[in-house]
XYZ file of C-alpha atoms in Angstrom:
361
model
C 85.113 -0.322 -67.360
C 83.811 2.637 -69.693
C 82.981 1.433 -73.415
C 82.191 3.932 -75.805
C 79.892 3.106 -78.978
C 79.438 5.629 -81.751
C 76.623 6.236 -84.207
C 77.712 4.885 -87.840
C 75.615 2.020 -88.370
C 72.459 3.341 -86.554
C 72.680 6.343 -89.170
C 72.884 3.646 -91.946
C 70.114 0.825 -90.688
C 66.733 1.078 -89.745
C 67.343 -2.749 -89.218
C 69.771 -5.114 -90.170
C 72.384 -7.551 -89.246
C 75.378 -5.253 -87.932
C 72.862 -2.952 -86.241
C 71.188 -5.883 -84.616
C 74.605 -7.250 -83.295
C 75.306 -3.622 -81.244
C 71.791 -3.682 -79.908
C 72.109 -7.067 -78.352
C 75.908 -6.466 -77.469
C 75.230 -3.008 -76.060
C 72.014 -4.103 -74.258
C 74.159 -6.818 -72.683
C 77.379 -4.808 -71.902
C 75.428 -2.106 -70.378
C 74.316 -4.428 -67.613
C 77.702 -4.799 -65.934
C 79.748 -1.838 -67.733
C 79.347 2.347 -68.343
C 78.418 2.520 -71.529
C 78.593 5.983 -73.036
C 76.224 5.716 -76.678
C 76.624 8.369 -79.323
C 73.823 7.922 -81.595
C 73.838 11.359 -83.601
C 71.049 11.706 -86.243
C 70.280 7.954 -86.430
C 67.527 6.032 -88.319
C 67.624 2.800 -86.435
C 64.285 1.381 -84.924
C 65.605 -0.932 -82.406
C 65.300 2.015 -79.561
C 68.753 1.599 -77.761
C 68.045 4.681 -75.575
C 65.044 2.836 -74.111
C 66.901 -0.626 -72.947
C 68.764 0.663 -69.953
C 70.580 3.180 -67.465
C 73.105 3.913 -69.971
C 76.056 6.304 -68.724
C 75.813 9.043 -71.221
C 73.594 9.161 -74.003
C 73.271 11.341 -77.057
C 70.333 11.194 -79.482
C 68.989 13.577 -82.048
C 66.673 11.110 -83.204
C 63.654 13.511 -83.727
C 66.082 16.031 -85.953
C 65.194 15.133 -89.587
C 68.257 15.327 -92.036
C 69.117 13.778 -95.049
C 71.328 10.860 -93.968
C 73.689 11.276 -96.880
C 76.066 14.043 -97.948
C 78.943 16.393 -96.192
C 76.338 18.061 -93.923
C 75.108 14.951 -92.406
C 78.534 13.707 -91.723
C 80.079 16.663 -90.566
C 77.603 17.332 -87.882
C 77.646 13.780 -86.666
C 81.578 13.678 -86.786
C 81.818 17.048 -84.905
C 79.034 15.641 -82.474
C 80.941 12.547 -81.781
C 84.333 14.180 -81.343
C 82.745 16.715 -78.777
C 81.048 13.688 -77.018
C 84.166 11.486 -76.873
C 86.327 14.355 -75.411
C 83.603 14.415 -72.440
C 83.273 10.555 -71.943
C 85.714 9.056 -69.629
C 85.790 5.423 -71.535
C 89.085 3.378 -71.986
C 87.558 1.713 -75.170
C 86.310 3.134 -78.260
C 84.130 0.436 -80.242
C 83.280 1.878 -83.378
C 80.139 0.605 -85.143
C 81.673 0.140 -88.644
C 84.979 1.185 -90.501
C 85.120 5.133 -90.222
C 88.127 6.401 -88.593
C 87.369 9.443 -86.635
C 90.366 9.518 -84.983
C 89.062 9.367 -81.336
C 92.071 10.109 -78.931
C 93.064 8.955 -75.992
C 91.043 5.498 -75.806
C 91.920 1.572 -76.855
C 90.195 1.118 -80.339
C 88.422 -2.130 -80.749
C 86.993 -2.995 -84.217
C 84.626 -5.694 -85.186
C 85.073 -7.106 -88.566
C 82.085 -8.861 -90.228
C 83.668 -10.367 -93.219
C 85.748 -9.723 -96.110
C 83.413 -9.674 -98.789
C 84.491 -6.278 -100.140
C 88.253 -7.599 -100.435
C 87.081 -10.824 -102.317
C 84.242 -10.003 -104.617
C 85.233 -6.444 -105.735
C 83.331 -6.850 -108.597
C 80.025 -6.490 -106.833
C 81.089 -3.597 -104.858
C 82.723 -1.375 -107.691
C 80.562 1.637 -106.138
C 81.692 0.807 -102.890
C 85.728 0.873 -102.705
C 85.951 3.325 -99.813
C 85.298 0.535 -97.447
C 88.315 -1.470 -98.465
C 90.095 1.550 -97.914
C 88.749 2.282 -94.721
C 88.790 -0.987 -93.325
C 92.705 -1.098 -93.652
C 93.035 2.222 -92.208
C 91.285 1.464 -89.041
C 92.471 -2.209 -88.944
C 95.967 -0.898 -88.649
C 95.378 1.474 -85.943
C 93.239 -0.904 -83.919
C 94.602 -2.587 -80.437
C 92.343 -5.209 -80.757
C 90.012 -6.663 -83.368
C 86.925 -9.240 -83.327
C 86.550 -11.340 -85.741
C 83.109 -13.135 -85.834
C 84.450 -16.339 -87.169
C 87.602 -18.416 -87.458
C 87.124 -18.011 -91.293
C 86.757 -14.159 -91.095
C 89.986 -14.072 -88.931
C 92.037 -16.262 -91.307
C 90.785 -14.048 -93.947
C 92.131 -10.887 -92.025
C 95.543 -12.295 -91.573
C 95.701 -13.792 -95.249
C 94.442 -10.673 -97.159
C 95.452 -8.008 -94.734
C 98.682 -9.459 -93.032
C 97.458 -8.734 -89.466
C 99.009 -10.472 -86.824
C 96.849 -13.405 -85.297
C 97.362 -12.671 -82.032
C 95.729 -9.153 -82.366
C 92.304 -10.794 -83.465
C 89.627 -12.641 -81.461
C 86.837 -14.863 -82.855
C 83.508 -13.945 -80.939
C 80.795 -15.788 -82.690
C 76.996 -13.974 -83.096
C 73.820 -15.527 -82.315
C 70.274 -15.944 -83.334
C 68.008 -13.451 -82.778
C 64.898 -14.796 -84.327
C 63.210 -16.427 -81.340
C 59.235 -16.059 -81.970
C 56.851 -18.526 -80.980
C 54.764 -19.847 -84.127
C 51.325 -20.367 -82.958
C 49.654 -19.600 -86.416
C 49.025 -22.016 -89.413
C 51.303 -22.297 -92.287
C 51.446 -19.433 -94.182
C 52.153 -21.219 -97.567
C 49.671 -24.252 -97.875
C 51.914 -26.008 -100.084
C 55.295 -27.643 -99.538
C 58.257 -25.396 -100.246
C 61.677 -24.924 -100.031
C 63.007 -21.614 -98.383
C 65.405 -19.133 -99.149
C 66.156 -15.626 -96.827
C 67.800 -12.535 -97.858
C 69.414 -10.739 -100.498
C 70.069 -12.483 -103.722
C 72.787 -10.416 -105.793
C 76.232 -11.591 -106.550
C 77.935 -13.729 -103.979
C 74.413 -14.997 -102.806
C 74.497 -17.140 -105.745
C 70.347 -17.221 -106.141
C 70.709 -17.442 -110.125
C 72.868 -20.835 -109.956
C 70.927 -21.889 -107.436
C 67.584 -21.629 -109.217
C 69.303 -23.713 -111.910
C 69.748 -26.411 -109.266
C 66.258 -26.436 -108.188
C 64.848 -26.608 -111.997
C 67.133 -29.639 -112.723
C 66.292 -31.190 -109.222
C 63.566 -34.147 -109.064
C 61.462 -32.221 -107.129
C 60.912 -28.681 -108.830
C 57.549 -29.656 -109.747
C 56.250 -30.956 -106.660
C 57.496 -27.950 -104.245
C 57.430 -24.375 -104.380
C 60.649 -22.260 -103.547
C 60.284 -19.083 -101.691
C 62.370 -16.355 -101.161
C 61.956 -14.018 -98.339
C 63.210 -10.509 -98.412
C 65.618 -9.102 -101.040
C 63.126 -6.830 -102.564
C 61.198 -8.150 -105.921
C 62.683 -10.008 -108.446
C 64.484 -8.156 -110.891
C 64.253 -8.198 -114.756
C 67.291 -10.677 -114.841
C 65.953 -13.093 -112.227
C 62.327 -12.871 -113.949
C 64.151 -13.565 -117.246
C 66.120 -16.550 -115.318
C 62.552 -18.102 -113.797
C 60.815 -18.225 -117.376
C 63.665 -19.495 -118.735
C 64.174 -22.414 -116.459
C 59.952 -22.564 -116.605
C 59.966 -22.161 -112.726
C 57.274 -19.159 -113.050
C 54.558 -21.442 -111.083
C 56.860 -22.640 -108.664
C 58.876 -19.592 -107.451
C 57.653 -16.904 -104.891
C 59.070 -13.701 -103.521
C 57.629 -12.688 -100.579
C 58.381 -9.984 -97.703
C 57.266 -9.054 -94.334
C 58.230 -8.914 -90.658
C 59.765 -11.467 -88.234
C 56.601 -12.590 -87.375
C 56.128 -13.843 -91.292
C 59.657 -14.961 -91.550
C 59.456 -17.240 -88.262
C 56.435 -18.910 -89.713
C 57.957 -19.475 -93.064
C 60.920 -21.127 -91.081
C 59.016 -23.241 -89.004
C 57.037 -24.742 -91.860
C 59.471 -25.225 -94.739
C 60.566 -28.493 -95.998
C 64.219 -27.217 -96.154
C 66.140 -24.074 -96.207
C 69.048 -23.144 -98.564
C 71.711 -21.125 -98.297
C 73.575 -21.235 -101.539
C 76.053 -18.304 -100.748
C 79.660 -18.221 -102.063
C 81.053 -16.621 -98.967
C 79.686 -15.356 -95.727
C 81.570 -13.871 -92.496
C 79.366 -15.834 -90.382
C 75.759 -16.542 -91.616
C 73.074 -15.889 -89.302
C 70.086 -17.512 -91.283
C 71.024 -20.967 -91.082
C 71.009 -20.544 -87.325
C 67.600 -18.948 -87.714
C 66.678 -22.337 -89.456
C 68.075 -24.603 -87.140
C 66.449 -22.808 -84.326
C 62.770 -23.324 -85.575
C 63.995 -27.264 -86.700
C 64.165 -26.538 -90.234
C 66.970 -29.134 -91.985
C 69.453 -26.805 -93.892
C 71.168 -27.621 -97.123
C 74.275 -25.059 -97.238
C 77.517 -24.219 -98.900
C 80.402 -25.658 -97.891
C 82.796 -22.414 -98.271
C 84.211 -19.593 -95.593
C 82.206 -19.853 -92.271
C 79.114 -21.689 -93.111
C 80.604 -25.093 -92.277
C 82.187 -23.594 -88.956
C 78.607 -22.610 -87.982
C 76.521 -25.683 -89.102
C 79.206 -28.092 -88.534
C 77.723 -31.933 -88.968
C 73.975 -30.363 -88.531
C 73.806 -29.587 -91.970
C 73.830 -31.102 -95.695
C 76.395 -29.454 -97.383
C 77.158 -28.572 -101.056
C 80.113 -26.875 -103.418
C 78.144 -23.779 -104.191
C 80.219 -23.436 -107.699
C 78.771 -26.945 -109.130
C 75.468 -26.942 -109.980
C 74.924 -30.405 -110.013
C 76.361 -30.554 -106.341
C 73.184 -28.183 -105.263
C 70.826 -30.287 -107.219
C 72.140 -33.788 -105.666
C 71.727 -32.006 -102.214
C 68.427 -31.122 -103.003
C 67.544 -34.487 -104.157
C 69.289 -36.234 -101.011
C 67.206 -34.004 -98.593
C 63.973 -33.943 -100.051
C 64.024 -38.078 -100.753
C 65.030 -38.796 -97.250
C 62.498 -38.208 -94.212
C 64.789 -39.835 -91.745
C 67.838 -37.243 -92.916
C 65.591 -34.420 -92.446
C 64.535 -35.258 -89.138
C 67.940 -36.102 -87.805
C 69.108 -32.951 -89.237
C 66.293 -31.067 -87.748
C 67.058 -32.566 -84.107
C 70.807 -31.785 -84.170
C 70.523 -28.026 -85.672
C 68.165 -27.287 -82.747
C 71.191 -28.476 -80.537
C 73.820 -26.790 -82.532
C 71.805 -23.460 -82.286
C 72.093 -23.458 -78.686
C 75.347 -23.261 -78.725
C 75.375 -19.764 -79.961
C 73.930 -16.847 -77.389
C 74.188 -13.371 -77.405
C 75.131 -13.622 -73.743
C 78.332 -15.072 -74.479
C 78.946 -12.856 -77.253
C 78.728 -9.991 -74.781
C 80.954 -11.860 -72.228
C 83.712 -12.885 -74.511
C 83.705 -9.354 -76.087
C 84.235 -7.850 -72.233
C 86.800 -10.084 -72.022
C 88.386 -8.494 -75.496
C 88.199 -5.122 -73.774
C 89.744 -6.116 -70.784
C 92.848 -7.701 -72.413
C 93.261 -4.437 -74.572
C 93.034 -2.710 -71.519
C 95.548 -4.585 -70.037
C 97.880 -4.813 -72.571
C-alpha cells in the first residue's frame, strides 16, 4: 500500500496535538507501508524527514517564507499537486480540512472534533473551517473520528452515514521519566493547556475559590500563555492572587508537574478526545474532569467527573478528591491501567485497516 500525506498542519504548528498525531502515525505507517510525504514550506519541529526511509519526500524547510498569505499557499498548493501527480499512492490522507482536489486517489479524512460547529461564538474569525470541513467530508471515501462522541457529532450535525466513519483512538506521547525533585514545593492542583472559551477556565476558578482547599493549595496553570486582563481581574476578584500561578515550559517540566500534582483538573465543556487526562493518568495523578463529550469515554471510571456547567458540581469534586486519600490512590492506580489501553501502535494499525477497507470498497 502507498499513502500520501500533505503539508497542511505541519506548515501551521511547530508542535501541537494534530501535528503530533500525524507524526506518530506517519512514523509507524512507514514501517510497513510506502509513505509519500509532502511537507512543503513547513515549520514543524518533529523532524519527520529523519524518522525513516520514506518512499518519497519533498521538503523545503530551509527556505524562509511568511507562513500566511496567498503567495505562500499558492506555492504550497502547486507543489502538492505536482508531487501528488508523481505519487503512486492509492490513499490520500490530508492533515487538515483544505480540499486540494487531488485526483486519482481515495480520500481519507480525520476529524478531531466539532468544536467550530458547536461553539461558533468562540470562532467568529474562523468560520472558513466549518465550510472547508463540510466540503471535504462530503467527498471523503472514508472518515476517521478520534472518539465515539466525535463520530456521533458527525452523524447528528452533518448527517454523515455512520458506516462511513471509523473510530480510531489517539494515545499519550508524554512518557518522560521524572527523576528530579518536585518543581513546586507547595501542594498544588494542575490545569494544562489553553484556557479560553469552552475550555471553561474561569468557571473552574470560581469553583476552586469556593472549595474548602483554596487557601491550602496552589492552582497551577501550565501553558496557554500568560494570564490576560480578564483572567487577572477574575483572580483578584476571587482573592486568589496568592494561590493561582501560570507557568510555561518544556515537556520535562510538564512531566514533573503531572507527577507531583495532588490532582489534575480538566473542566472543558467539549473535547474531541482530550489528551491531558491520559498524560496525567500515566504519571499516576488522580483526575477530576467534565462529564461531557468524549471525556467520560476516555477516562471511564478512573476519574471523578462533574458537570462543567455547574460551579457547585466542580467545587464538590475538588472537595471530595482532596479530602479522601484513599480515593486519590484508587483513581491513580485505575488511571495508570486505563492509560495502557491507548497506544500509537494500535492507532497506526487501525488506521491502516481503514485504508485497506477504503481501497477494497
